[in-house]
Short mmCIF file of C-alpha atoms and ligand atoms in Angstrom, two decimals:
data_model
loop_
_atom_site.label_atom_id
_atom_site.label_comp_id
_atom_site.label_asym_id
_atom_site.label_seq_id
_atom_site.Cartn_x
_atom_site.Cartn_y
_atom_site.Cartn_z
CA MET W 1 10.67 -17.95 1.67
CA ARG W 2 11.69 -14.73 3.39
CA GLY W 3 9.23 -11.98 4.22
CA VAL W 4 8.65 -9.62 1.32
CA PRO W 5 8.21 -5.88 1.88
CA ILE W 6 5.01 -4.66 0.21
CA LEU W 7 5.73 -0.95 0.26
CA MET W 8 2.75 1.37 0.70
CA TYR W 9 2.91 4.85 -0.79
CA HIS W 10 0.18 7.46 -1.19
CA GLN W 11 1.23 10.86 -2.52
CA VAL W 12 4.56 11.87 -4.09
CA SER W 13 4.94 15.65 -4.13
CA SER W 14 7.32 18.40 -3.09
CA HIS W 15 4.36 20.40 -1.76
CA PRO W 16 2.74 18.33 0.99
CA LEU W 17 -0.62 19.74 2.02
CA PRO W 18 -1.01 20.55 5.73
CA GLY W 19 -2.29 17.46 7.50
CA PHE W 20 -1.10 15.18 4.71
CA GLU W 21 2.66 15.36 5.29
CA LYS W 22 2.86 11.82 6.63
CA TYR W 23 1.37 10.48 3.40
CA THR W 24 3.48 12.61 1.08
CA VAL W 25 6.98 11.52 0.03
CA ALA W 26 9.12 14.11 -1.76
CA PRO W 27 9.97 13.23 -5.39
CA ARG W 28 13.72 13.34 -4.63
CA ALA W 29 13.32 11.05 -1.63
CA PHE W 30 11.21 8.65 -3.69
CA ALA W 31 13.83 8.54 -6.45
CA ALA W 32 16.60 7.93 -3.87
CA GLN W 33 14.58 5.10 -2.31
CA MET W 34 14.05 3.40 -5.67
CA ARG W 35 17.71 3.80 -6.62
CA TRP W 36 18.71 2.26 -3.30
CA LEU W 37 16.40 -0.72 -3.89
CA ALA W 38 17.96 -1.29 -7.31
CA ARG W 39 21.51 -0.94 -5.95
CA ALA W 40 20.78 -3.31 -3.07
CA GLY W 41 19.63 -5.97 -5.52
CA TYR W 42 15.89 -5.71 -4.93
CA VAL W 43 13.67 -6.77 -7.82
CA SER W 44 10.14 -5.38 -7.90
CA VAL W 45 7.56 -8.07 -8.48
CA SER W 46 3.80 -8.07 -9.00
CA ILE W 47 1.31 -9.36 -6.46
CA ASP W 48 0.51 -12.08 -9.00
CA ALA W 49 4.13 -13.26 -8.85
CA LEU W 50 4.00 -13.19 -5.05
CA LEU W 51 0.81 -15.28 -4.97
CA ALA W 52 2.16 -17.68 -7.60
CA ALA W 53 5.38 -18.25 -5.65
CA ARG W 54 3.40 -18.95 -2.51
CA ALA W 55 1.24 -21.45 -4.37
CA GLY W 56 4.34 -23.40 -5.39
CA GLY W 57 4.93 -21.64 -8.73
CA PRO W 58 8.15 -19.95 -9.87
CA ALA W 59 10.25 -18.77 -6.92
CA LEU W 60 10.65 -15.05 -6.31
CA PRO W 61 14.01 -13.33 -6.76
CA HIS W 62 16.22 -13.51 -3.66
CA ARG W 63 15.32 -9.94 -2.78
CA ALA W 64 11.79 -9.24 -3.93
CA VAL W 65 9.81 -6.09 -3.21
CA VAL W 66 6.23 -5.13 -4.11
CA ILE W 67 5.56 -1.42 -4.62
CA THR W 68 2.00 -0.16 -4.08
CA PHE W 69 0.31 3.24 -4.31
CA ASP W 70 -3.08 3.84 -2.72
CA ASP W 71 -5.65 6.32 -4.07
CA GLY W 72 -4.31 7.08 -7.57
CA PHE W 73 -3.13 10.63 -6.91
CA ALA W 74 -2.22 12.30 -10.21
CA GLU W 75 0.98 13.81 -8.82
CA ALA W 76 2.14 10.46 -7.40
CA VAL W 77 1.80 8.88 -10.84
CA GLU W 78 3.46 11.84 -12.54
CA HIS W 79 6.55 11.66 -10.29
CA ALA W 80 6.80 7.94 -9.60
CA ALA W 81 6.05 6.30 -12.95
CA PRO W 82 9.08 7.72 -14.85
CA VAL W 83 11.46 6.83 -11.98
CA LEU W 84 10.12 3.28 -11.80
CA GLN W 85 10.22 2.86 -15.58
CA ALA W 86 13.81 4.10 -15.82
CA LEU W 87 14.83 1.48 -13.26
CA GLY W 88 12.77 -1.28 -14.86
CA MET W 89 10.51 -1.54 -11.82
CA THR W 90 6.79 -2.18 -11.63
CA ALA W 91 4.13 -1.07 -9.15
CA VAL W 92 0.45 -1.48 -8.35
CA PHE W 93 -1.81 1.57 -8.30
CA PHE W 94 -4.99 1.06 -6.27
CA LEU W 95 -7.68 3.28 -7.81
CA VAL W 96 -10.96 4.65 -6.45
CA ALA W 97 -13.26 3.57 -9.30
CA GLY W 98 -16.00 6.14 -8.73
CA LEU W 99 -13.65 9.14 -8.60
CA MET W 100 -11.51 8.62 -11.70
CA GLY W 101 -10.48 11.97 -13.17
CA GLY W 102 -11.94 13.72 -10.13
CA THR W 103 -10.54 14.59 -6.75
CA SER W 104 -10.13 12.85 -3.40
CA ALA W 105 -13.60 13.67 -2.06
CA TRP W 106 -13.06 11.57 1.08
CA LEU W 107 -10.13 13.80 2.09
CA ARG W 108 -12.22 16.92 1.60
CA ALA W 109 -14.73 15.56 4.08
CA GLU W 110 -12.11 14.36 6.58
CA ARG W 111 -9.19 16.76 6.31
CA GLY W 112 -10.44 19.65 4.22
CA ILE W 113 -7.96 18.91 1.44
CA GLU W 114 -8.53 17.82 -2.11
CA LEU W 115 -6.07 16.22 -4.49
CA PRO W 116 -6.54 15.42 -8.19
CA LEU W 117 -6.82 11.74 -9.12
CA ILE W 118 -5.75 10.15 -12.40
CA ASP W 119 -8.34 9.69 -15.14
CA TRP W 120 -9.15 6.59 -17.18
CA GLY W 121 -6.76 7.54 -19.98
CA THR W 122 -3.80 7.75 -17.59
CA ALA W 123 -4.82 4.50 -15.91
CA ARG W 124 -4.93 2.75 -19.29
CA GLU W 125 -1.50 4.18 -20.13
CA LEU W 126 -0.13 2.83 -16.85
CA CYS W 127 -1.46 -0.63 -17.70
CA ALA W 128 -0.06 -0.38 -21.23
CA THR W 129 3.41 0.41 -19.87
CA GLY W 130 3.55 -2.56 -17.54
CA PHE W 131 2.09 -1.17 -14.34
CA ILE W 132 -0.85 -2.83 -12.64
CA CYS W 133 -4.07 -1.21 -11.56
CA GLY W 134 -5.96 -2.58 -8.59
CA ALA W 135 -9.18 -1.57 -6.87
CA HIS W 136 -9.57 0.72 -3.87
CA SER W 137 -13.41 0.62 -3.73
CA VAL W 138 -15.88 2.93 -5.53
CA SER W 139 -15.99 5.84 -3.06
CA HIS W 140 -13.29 5.17 -0.42
CA PRO W 141 -15.50 4.28 2.58
CA ARG W 142 -14.53 2.36 5.72
CA LEU W 143 -15.79 -0.98 4.46
CA ALA W 144 -16.01 -2.62 7.89
CA GLU W 145 -18.42 0.12 9.00
CA LEU W 146 -20.83 -0.25 6.06
CA PRO W 147 -23.98 -2.40 6.03
CA SER W 148 -23.37 -5.76 4.44
CA ALA W 149 -25.11 -4.99 1.09
CA ALA W 150 -23.26 -1.67 0.70
CA ARG W 151 -19.83 -3.16 1.32
CA ARG W 152 -20.52 -5.94 -1.18
CA ASP W 153 -21.66 -3.35 -3.71
CA GLU W 154 -18.51 -1.21 -3.18
CA LEU W 155 -16.31 -4.24 -3.80
CA ARG W 156 -18.17 -5.82 -6.70
CA ARG W 157 -18.84 -2.55 -8.50
CA SER W 158 -15.29 -1.21 -8.12
CA ARG W 159 -13.94 -4.34 -9.76
CA ALA W 160 -16.52 -4.25 -12.58
CA MET W 161 -16.01 -0.52 -13.24
CA LEU W 162 -12.23 -0.86 -13.36
CA GLU W 163 -12.32 -3.95 -15.56
CA GLY W 164 -14.70 -2.14 -17.93
CA GLY W 165 -12.68 1.08 -17.96
CA LEU W 166 -9.28 -0.59 -18.30
CA GLY W 167 -10.25 -3.50 -20.53
CA ARG W 168 -8.34 -5.97 -18.40
CA ARG W 169 -8.71 -8.16 -15.33
CA VAL W 170 -8.54 -6.50 -11.93
CA ASP W 171 -7.64 -9.10 -9.33
CA HIS W 172 -6.18 -7.07 -6.49
CA LEU W 173 -7.65 -4.79 -3.89
CA ALA W 174 -6.50 -2.48 -1.11
CA TYR W 175 -8.98 -1.80 1.69
CA PRO W 176 -9.52 1.98 2.11
CA TYR W 177 -8.14 3.02 5.54
CA GLY W 178 -7.18 -0.65 5.93
CA SER W 179 -10.74 -1.10 7.18
CA TYR W 180 -11.78 -4.74 6.98
CA ASP W 181 -13.13 -7.53 9.14
CA ALA W 182 -13.93 -11.20 8.60
CA GLU W 183 -17.07 -10.32 6.61
CA VAL W 184 -15.35 -7.75 4.39
CA ARG W 185 -12.65 -10.32 3.69
CA VAL W 186 -15.28 -12.85 2.53
CA ALA W 187 -17.04 -10.15 0.46
CA ALA W 188 -13.70 -9.34 -1.23
CA ALA W 189 -13.22 -13.00 -2.14
CA ASP W 190 -16.84 -13.23 -3.36
CA ALA W 191 -16.27 -10.17 -5.57
CA GLY W 192 -13.48 -12.12 -7.24
CA PHE W 193 -10.41 -10.46 -5.74
CA ARG W 194 -7.41 -12.77 -5.41
CA SER W 195 -5.62 -10.52 -2.96
CA ALA W 196 -6.27 -7.58 -0.70
CA CYS W 197 -3.73 -5.32 0.96
CA SER W 198 -4.34 -4.22 4.53
CA VAL W 199 -2.45 -1.60 6.52
CA ARG W 200 -1.23 -4.14 9.07
CA ILE W 201 2.45 -3.26 9.35
CA GLY W 202 5.16 -5.80 8.65
CA LEU W 203 6.89 -7.86 6.00
CA SER W 204 4.61 -10.26 4.15
CA GLY W 205 5.69 -13.74 5.25
CA PRO W 206 4.95 -17.02 3.45
CA ASP W 207 1.80 -17.59 5.55
CA ASP W 208 0.47 -14.06 5.15
CA ASP W 209 -3.29 -13.98 4.48
CA ALA W 210 -3.68 -13.15 0.76
CA LEU W 211 -6.87 -11.24 1.59
CA ALA W 212 -5.23 -9.16 4.33
CA LEU W 213 -1.61 -8.75 3.24
CA HIS W 214 0.79 -6.94 5.55
CA ARG W 215 2.39 -3.81 4.17
CA VAL W 216 5.28 -1.50 4.97
CA PRO W 217 4.24 2.17 5.01
CA VAL W 218 6.76 4.69 3.69
CA THR W 219 6.09 8.06 5.25
CA GLY W 220 6.97 11.63 4.41
CA GLY W 221 9.50 12.20 7.17
CA ASP W 222 11.59 9.11 6.42
CA GLY W 223 15.29 9.54 5.70
CA LEU W 224 17.04 6.93 3.58
CA ALA W 225 18.21 5.09 6.73
CA ASP W 226 14.60 4.86 7.94
CA PHE W 227 13.56 3.59 4.54
CA ILE W 228 16.26 0.90 4.53
CA CYS W 229 15.25 -0.16 8.03
CA ARG W 230 11.61 -0.38 6.93
CA VAL W 231 12.47 -2.47 3.86
CA ARG W 232 14.57 -4.88 5.95
CA THR W 233 12.37 -5.15 9.04
CA GLY W 234 8.97 -3.71 8.17
CA ARG W 235 9.42 -0.84 10.62
CA ALA W 236 11.31 2.44 10.93
CA ALA W 237 14.37 2.53 13.20
CA GLY W 238 12.64 4.71 15.79
CA GLU W 239 9.67 2.35 15.99
CA LEU W 240 11.96 -0.67 16.31
CA LEU W 241 13.92 0.97 19.14
CA GLN W 242 10.71 1.92 20.90
CA ARG W 243 9.49 -1.67 20.72
CA LYS W 244 12.82 -3.01 21.95
CA ALA W 245 12.95 -0.47 24.76
CA LEU W 246 9.40 -1.32 25.75
CA GLY W 247 10.24 -5.05 25.75
CA ALA W 248 13.35 -4.44 27.88
CA TRP W 249 11.37 -2.28 30.28
CA ARG W 250 8.66 -4.96 30.67
CA ALA W 251 11.32 -7.62 31.35
CA LEU W 252 13.01 -5.36 33.89
CA ARG W 253 9.70 -4.53 35.54
CA SER W 254 8.81 -8.20 36.01
CA LEU W 255 12.29 -8.82 37.52
CA ILE W 256 11.74 -5.95 39.94
CA ALA W 257 8.24 -7.22 40.72
CA ALA W 258 9.68 -10.70 41.41
CA ASP W 259 12.34 -9.17 43.70
CA ALA W 260 9.80 -7.02 45.47
CA GLY W 261 7.52 -10.04 45.96
ZN1 ZN K 301 -6.91 5.20 0.36
#
């Protein structure tokens, strides 16, 4: 099975807040990206379908893509959901269970910005229209930096709150800030999560760790060519070139070192 891009979005808005540009994709750019996926034959699948295929269940479409949104920003849902629905695509929204209907308090503390988050009614509507809601903790902490009892509580309680509020199973998690370690991973499994998305960059290959899935970030400055490169390779063109150039330079340097020696 080929590597599957698990796309990671945060905000979709035409008014990126200062300091949050990287995490904000313009609505027009988002729509163009989704139209390109559809034209290129990509089929959006759920994380459940991905896990099932990897466990020997039904194979994924030839070109599968998983679309994820972290944080549950109201404007991201407002812009993205209609585009996805019109194209028959699905997505996972990872929600901060303790801040439903509120604002992104963690961003206020870290960046001095505050964005509205969707409420329970909107989350239930998303589920009713075929989208999937996953957990993104209770309060958006760096889980790997919390004491053991607190991280377990964040994980267990976020799942319970979301299952209660949505009236359906919540099996998937995204670690806030991608912060996890071996213990957090075990705590996620103990809390009953079947998968957890990390922010390790790359396509999700057949042996990817279900509790630390690789993702492909889509960032605010990306043109369509960057987006296509990310979907195909996991990285933007500039990053790929940098890595190639660095590799070539290292090879050259060791040749020179050998000559000099
Ligand atoms: Zn987050």
